[in-house]
mmCIF file of C-alpha atoms in Angstrom:
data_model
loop_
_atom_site.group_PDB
_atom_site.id
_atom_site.type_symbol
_atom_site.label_atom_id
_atom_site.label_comp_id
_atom_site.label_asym_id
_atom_site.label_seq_id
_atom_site.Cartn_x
_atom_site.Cartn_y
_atom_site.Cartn_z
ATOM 1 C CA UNK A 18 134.224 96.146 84.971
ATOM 2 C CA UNK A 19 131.873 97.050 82.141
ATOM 3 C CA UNK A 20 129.849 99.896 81.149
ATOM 4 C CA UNK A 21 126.717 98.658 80.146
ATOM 5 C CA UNK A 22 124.200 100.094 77.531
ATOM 6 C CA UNK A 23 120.956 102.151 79.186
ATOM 7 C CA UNK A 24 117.593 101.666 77.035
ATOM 8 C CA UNK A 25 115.972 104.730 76.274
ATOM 9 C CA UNK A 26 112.258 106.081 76.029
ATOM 10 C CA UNK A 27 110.652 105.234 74.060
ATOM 11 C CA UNK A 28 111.896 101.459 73.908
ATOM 12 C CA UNK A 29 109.725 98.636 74.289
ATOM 13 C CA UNK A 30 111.869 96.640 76.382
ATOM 14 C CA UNK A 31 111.356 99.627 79.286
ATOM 15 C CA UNK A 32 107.716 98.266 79.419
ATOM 16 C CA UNK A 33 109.461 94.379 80.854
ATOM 17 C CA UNK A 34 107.870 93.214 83.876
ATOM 18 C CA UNK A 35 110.940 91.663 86.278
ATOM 19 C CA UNK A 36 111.161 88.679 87.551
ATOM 20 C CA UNK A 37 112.291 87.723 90.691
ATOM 21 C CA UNK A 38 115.771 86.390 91.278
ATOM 22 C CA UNK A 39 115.724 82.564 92.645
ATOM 23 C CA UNK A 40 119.156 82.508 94.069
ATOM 24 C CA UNK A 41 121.699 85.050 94.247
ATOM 25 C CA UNK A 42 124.858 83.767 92.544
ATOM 26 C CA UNK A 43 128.346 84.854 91.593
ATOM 27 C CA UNK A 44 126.659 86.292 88.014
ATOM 28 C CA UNK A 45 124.240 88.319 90.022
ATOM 29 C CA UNK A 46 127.288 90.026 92.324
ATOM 30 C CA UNK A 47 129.275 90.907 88.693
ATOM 31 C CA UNK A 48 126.244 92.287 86.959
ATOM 32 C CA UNK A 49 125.873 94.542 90.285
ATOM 33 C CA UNK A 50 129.435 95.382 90.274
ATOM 34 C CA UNK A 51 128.618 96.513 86.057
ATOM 35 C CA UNK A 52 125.609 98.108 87.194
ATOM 36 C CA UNK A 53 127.028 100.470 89.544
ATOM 37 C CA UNK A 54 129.706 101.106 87.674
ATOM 38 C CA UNK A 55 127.432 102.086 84.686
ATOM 39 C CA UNK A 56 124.999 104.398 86.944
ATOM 40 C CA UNK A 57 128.770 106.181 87.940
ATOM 41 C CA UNK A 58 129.567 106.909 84.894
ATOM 42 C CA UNK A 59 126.443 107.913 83.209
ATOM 43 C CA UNK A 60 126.360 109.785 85.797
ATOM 44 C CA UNK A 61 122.994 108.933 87.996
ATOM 45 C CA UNK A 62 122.221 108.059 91.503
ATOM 46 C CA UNK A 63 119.822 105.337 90.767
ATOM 47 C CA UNK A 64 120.019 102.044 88.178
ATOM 48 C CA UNK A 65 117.502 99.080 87.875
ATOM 49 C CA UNK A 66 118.479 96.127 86.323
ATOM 50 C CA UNK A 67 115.616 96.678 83.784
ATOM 51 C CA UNK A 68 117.302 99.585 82.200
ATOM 52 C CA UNK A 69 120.430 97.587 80.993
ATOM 53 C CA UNK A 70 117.841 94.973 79.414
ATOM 54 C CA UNK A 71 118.353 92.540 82.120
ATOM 55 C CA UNK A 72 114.968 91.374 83.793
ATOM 56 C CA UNK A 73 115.180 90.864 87.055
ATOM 57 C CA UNK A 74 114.462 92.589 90.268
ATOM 58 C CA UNK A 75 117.717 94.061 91.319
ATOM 59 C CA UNK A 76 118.294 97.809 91.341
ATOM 60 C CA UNK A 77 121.605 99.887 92.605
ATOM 61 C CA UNK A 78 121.549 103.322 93.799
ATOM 62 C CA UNK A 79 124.075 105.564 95.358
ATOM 63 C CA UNK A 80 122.553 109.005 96.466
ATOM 64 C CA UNK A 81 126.053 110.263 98.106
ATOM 65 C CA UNK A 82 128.150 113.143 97.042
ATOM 66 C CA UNK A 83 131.197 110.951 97.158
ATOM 67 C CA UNK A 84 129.787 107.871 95.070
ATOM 68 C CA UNK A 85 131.046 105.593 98.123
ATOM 69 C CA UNK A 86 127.557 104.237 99.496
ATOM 70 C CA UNK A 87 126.417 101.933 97.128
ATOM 71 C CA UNK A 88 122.733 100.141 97.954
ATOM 72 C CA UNK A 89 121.642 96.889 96.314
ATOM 73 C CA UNK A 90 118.044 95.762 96.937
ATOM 74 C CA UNK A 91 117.785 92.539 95.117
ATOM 75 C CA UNK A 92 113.509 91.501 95.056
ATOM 76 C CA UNK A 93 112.725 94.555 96.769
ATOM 77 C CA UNK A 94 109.243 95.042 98.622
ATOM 78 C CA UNK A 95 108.244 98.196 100.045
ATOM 79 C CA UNK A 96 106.278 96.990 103.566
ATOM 80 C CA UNK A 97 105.360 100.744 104.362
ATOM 81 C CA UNK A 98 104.458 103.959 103.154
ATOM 82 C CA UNK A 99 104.652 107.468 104.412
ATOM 83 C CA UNK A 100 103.439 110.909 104.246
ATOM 84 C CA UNK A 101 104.235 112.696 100.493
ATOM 85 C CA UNK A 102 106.678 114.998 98.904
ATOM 86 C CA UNK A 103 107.245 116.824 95.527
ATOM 87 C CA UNK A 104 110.122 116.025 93.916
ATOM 88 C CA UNK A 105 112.079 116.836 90.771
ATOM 89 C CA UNK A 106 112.461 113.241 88.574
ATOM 90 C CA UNK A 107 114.882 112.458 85.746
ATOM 91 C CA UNK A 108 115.744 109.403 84.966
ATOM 92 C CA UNK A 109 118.472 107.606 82.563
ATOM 93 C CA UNK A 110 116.351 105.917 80.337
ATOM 94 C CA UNK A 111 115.166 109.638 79.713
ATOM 95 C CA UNK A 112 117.791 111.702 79.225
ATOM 96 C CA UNK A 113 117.651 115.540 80.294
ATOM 97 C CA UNK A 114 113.950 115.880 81.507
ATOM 98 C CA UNK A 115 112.836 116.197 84.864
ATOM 99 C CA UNK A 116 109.385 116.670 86.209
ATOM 100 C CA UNK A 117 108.174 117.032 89.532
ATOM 101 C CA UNK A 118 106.220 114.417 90.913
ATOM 102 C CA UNK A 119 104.475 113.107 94.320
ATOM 103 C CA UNK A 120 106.334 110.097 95.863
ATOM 104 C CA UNK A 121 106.376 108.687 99.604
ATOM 105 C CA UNK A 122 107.993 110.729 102.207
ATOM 106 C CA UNK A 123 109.453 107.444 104.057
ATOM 107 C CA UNK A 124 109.036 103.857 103.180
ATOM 108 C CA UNK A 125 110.421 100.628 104.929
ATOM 109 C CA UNK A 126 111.964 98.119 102.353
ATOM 110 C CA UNK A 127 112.817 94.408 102.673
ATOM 111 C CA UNK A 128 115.596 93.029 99.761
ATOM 112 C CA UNK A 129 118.064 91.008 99.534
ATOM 113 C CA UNK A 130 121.863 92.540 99.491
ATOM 114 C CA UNK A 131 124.634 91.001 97.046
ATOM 115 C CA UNK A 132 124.788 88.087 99.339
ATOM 116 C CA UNK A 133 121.602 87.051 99.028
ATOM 117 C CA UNK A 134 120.637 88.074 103.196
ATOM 118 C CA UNK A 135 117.387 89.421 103.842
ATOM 119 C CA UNK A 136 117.576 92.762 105.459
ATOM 120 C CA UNK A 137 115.441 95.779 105.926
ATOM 121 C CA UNK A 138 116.000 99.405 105.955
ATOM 122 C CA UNK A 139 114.011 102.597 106.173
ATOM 123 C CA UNK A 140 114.709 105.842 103.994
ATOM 124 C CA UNK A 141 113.600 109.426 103.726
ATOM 125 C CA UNK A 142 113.686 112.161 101.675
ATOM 126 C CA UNK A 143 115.607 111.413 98.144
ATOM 127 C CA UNK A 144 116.324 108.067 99.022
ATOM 128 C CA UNK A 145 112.789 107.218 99.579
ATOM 129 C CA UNK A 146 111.934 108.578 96.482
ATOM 130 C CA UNK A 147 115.137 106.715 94.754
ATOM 131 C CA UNK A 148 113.781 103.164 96.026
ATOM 132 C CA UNK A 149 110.630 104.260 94.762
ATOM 133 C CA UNK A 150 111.327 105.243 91.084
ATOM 134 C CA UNK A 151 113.842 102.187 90.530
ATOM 135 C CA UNK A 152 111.171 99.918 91.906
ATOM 136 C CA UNK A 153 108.970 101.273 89.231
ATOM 137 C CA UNK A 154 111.110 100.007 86.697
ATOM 138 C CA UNK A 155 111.479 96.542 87.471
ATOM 139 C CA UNK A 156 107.594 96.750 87.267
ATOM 140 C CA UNK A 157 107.692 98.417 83.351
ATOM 141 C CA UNK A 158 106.582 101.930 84.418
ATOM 142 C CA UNK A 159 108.606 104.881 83.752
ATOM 143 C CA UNK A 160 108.389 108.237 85.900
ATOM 144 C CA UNK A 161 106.732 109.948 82.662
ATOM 145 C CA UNK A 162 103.992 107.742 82.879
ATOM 146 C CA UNK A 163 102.708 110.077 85.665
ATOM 147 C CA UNK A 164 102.827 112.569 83.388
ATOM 148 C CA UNK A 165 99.739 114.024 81.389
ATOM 149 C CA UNK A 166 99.651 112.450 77.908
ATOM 150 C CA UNK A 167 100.811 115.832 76.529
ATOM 151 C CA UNK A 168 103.961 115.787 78.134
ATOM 152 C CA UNK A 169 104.489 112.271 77.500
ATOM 153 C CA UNK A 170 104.059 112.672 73.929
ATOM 154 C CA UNK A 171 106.126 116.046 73.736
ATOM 155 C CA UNK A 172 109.065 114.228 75.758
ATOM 156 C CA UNK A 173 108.635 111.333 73.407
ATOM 157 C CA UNK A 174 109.164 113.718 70.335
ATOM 158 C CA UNK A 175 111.888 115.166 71.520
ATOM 159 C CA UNK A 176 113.911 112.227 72.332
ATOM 160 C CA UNK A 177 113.295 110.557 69.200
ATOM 161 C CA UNK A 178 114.374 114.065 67.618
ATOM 162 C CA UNK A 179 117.519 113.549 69.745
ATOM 163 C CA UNK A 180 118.071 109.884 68.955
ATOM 164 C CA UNK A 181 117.729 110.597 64.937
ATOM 165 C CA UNK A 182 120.438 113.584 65.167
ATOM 166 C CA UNK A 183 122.583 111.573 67.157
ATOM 167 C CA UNK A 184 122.712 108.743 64.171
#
């Protein structure tokens, strides 16, 4: 398996609008098996294809303590929406910040797994809010674009700081 490179804020290539996948093939299943081996190590609990510079609408997250419950939603479609929490965001295409936003208490999802079935699940709680922030991805958005442009530009500043001192 291969870890793969994460894109960072501020790159461009964040901003990529996913495409759906046509057919679920053998190339699909190894990227997965990359992808989730690259949100393990990084370490996260949440990976959209997006963030490796790969376009299309497949994300990977694993919210378990034991990193043994591994989710693939390939073209994932929330059908419903529920309630609203807070939660504390951070992301791996932003490194070290977290912010709390307002997500969806519970949502029902339909996706396609590695095989390329149609299923759908509900989730709750972190998961819900995992689904949600990966799905932003494969549409561009990033969870500090919820953000007031003061933030944004302060987390933007600081990252590039970070980026230029790690050169």
């Amino acid at each position: 398996m291969t870890i793969l490179n994460i894109l960072h804020f501020p790159d461009e290539r964040l901003r990529t609008k996913a495409k759906p996948v046509a057919k679920v093939t053998d190339k699909h299943r190894i990227l997965i098996k990359n992808m989730l081996e690259t949100m393990y190590d990084a370490p996260g609990i949440g990976l959209a294809a997006t963030q490796i510079n790969v376009h299309e609408r497949i994300l990977v997250i694993d919210i378990s303590e034991e990193k043994n419950q591994p989710i693939v939603l390939i073209n994932p479609e929330i059908l419903e929406k529920e309630g609203d929490q807070e939660f504390d965001e951070g992301c791996l295409s932003v490194p070290g910040i977290y912010e709390t936003l307002h997500r969806a208490e519970k949502v029902r999802v339909k996706a396609l797994d590695k095989e390329g079935e149609s299923f759908e699940m509900n989730a709750e709680g972190l998961l819900a809010v995992c689904i949600q922030h990966e799905m932003d991805h494969l549409e561009g958005t990033l969870f500090v674009d919820y953000l007031s442009q003061l933030k944004k530009q302060r987390i933007r500043k600081k990252l590039e700081k970070q980026q230029r001192s790690a050169m």
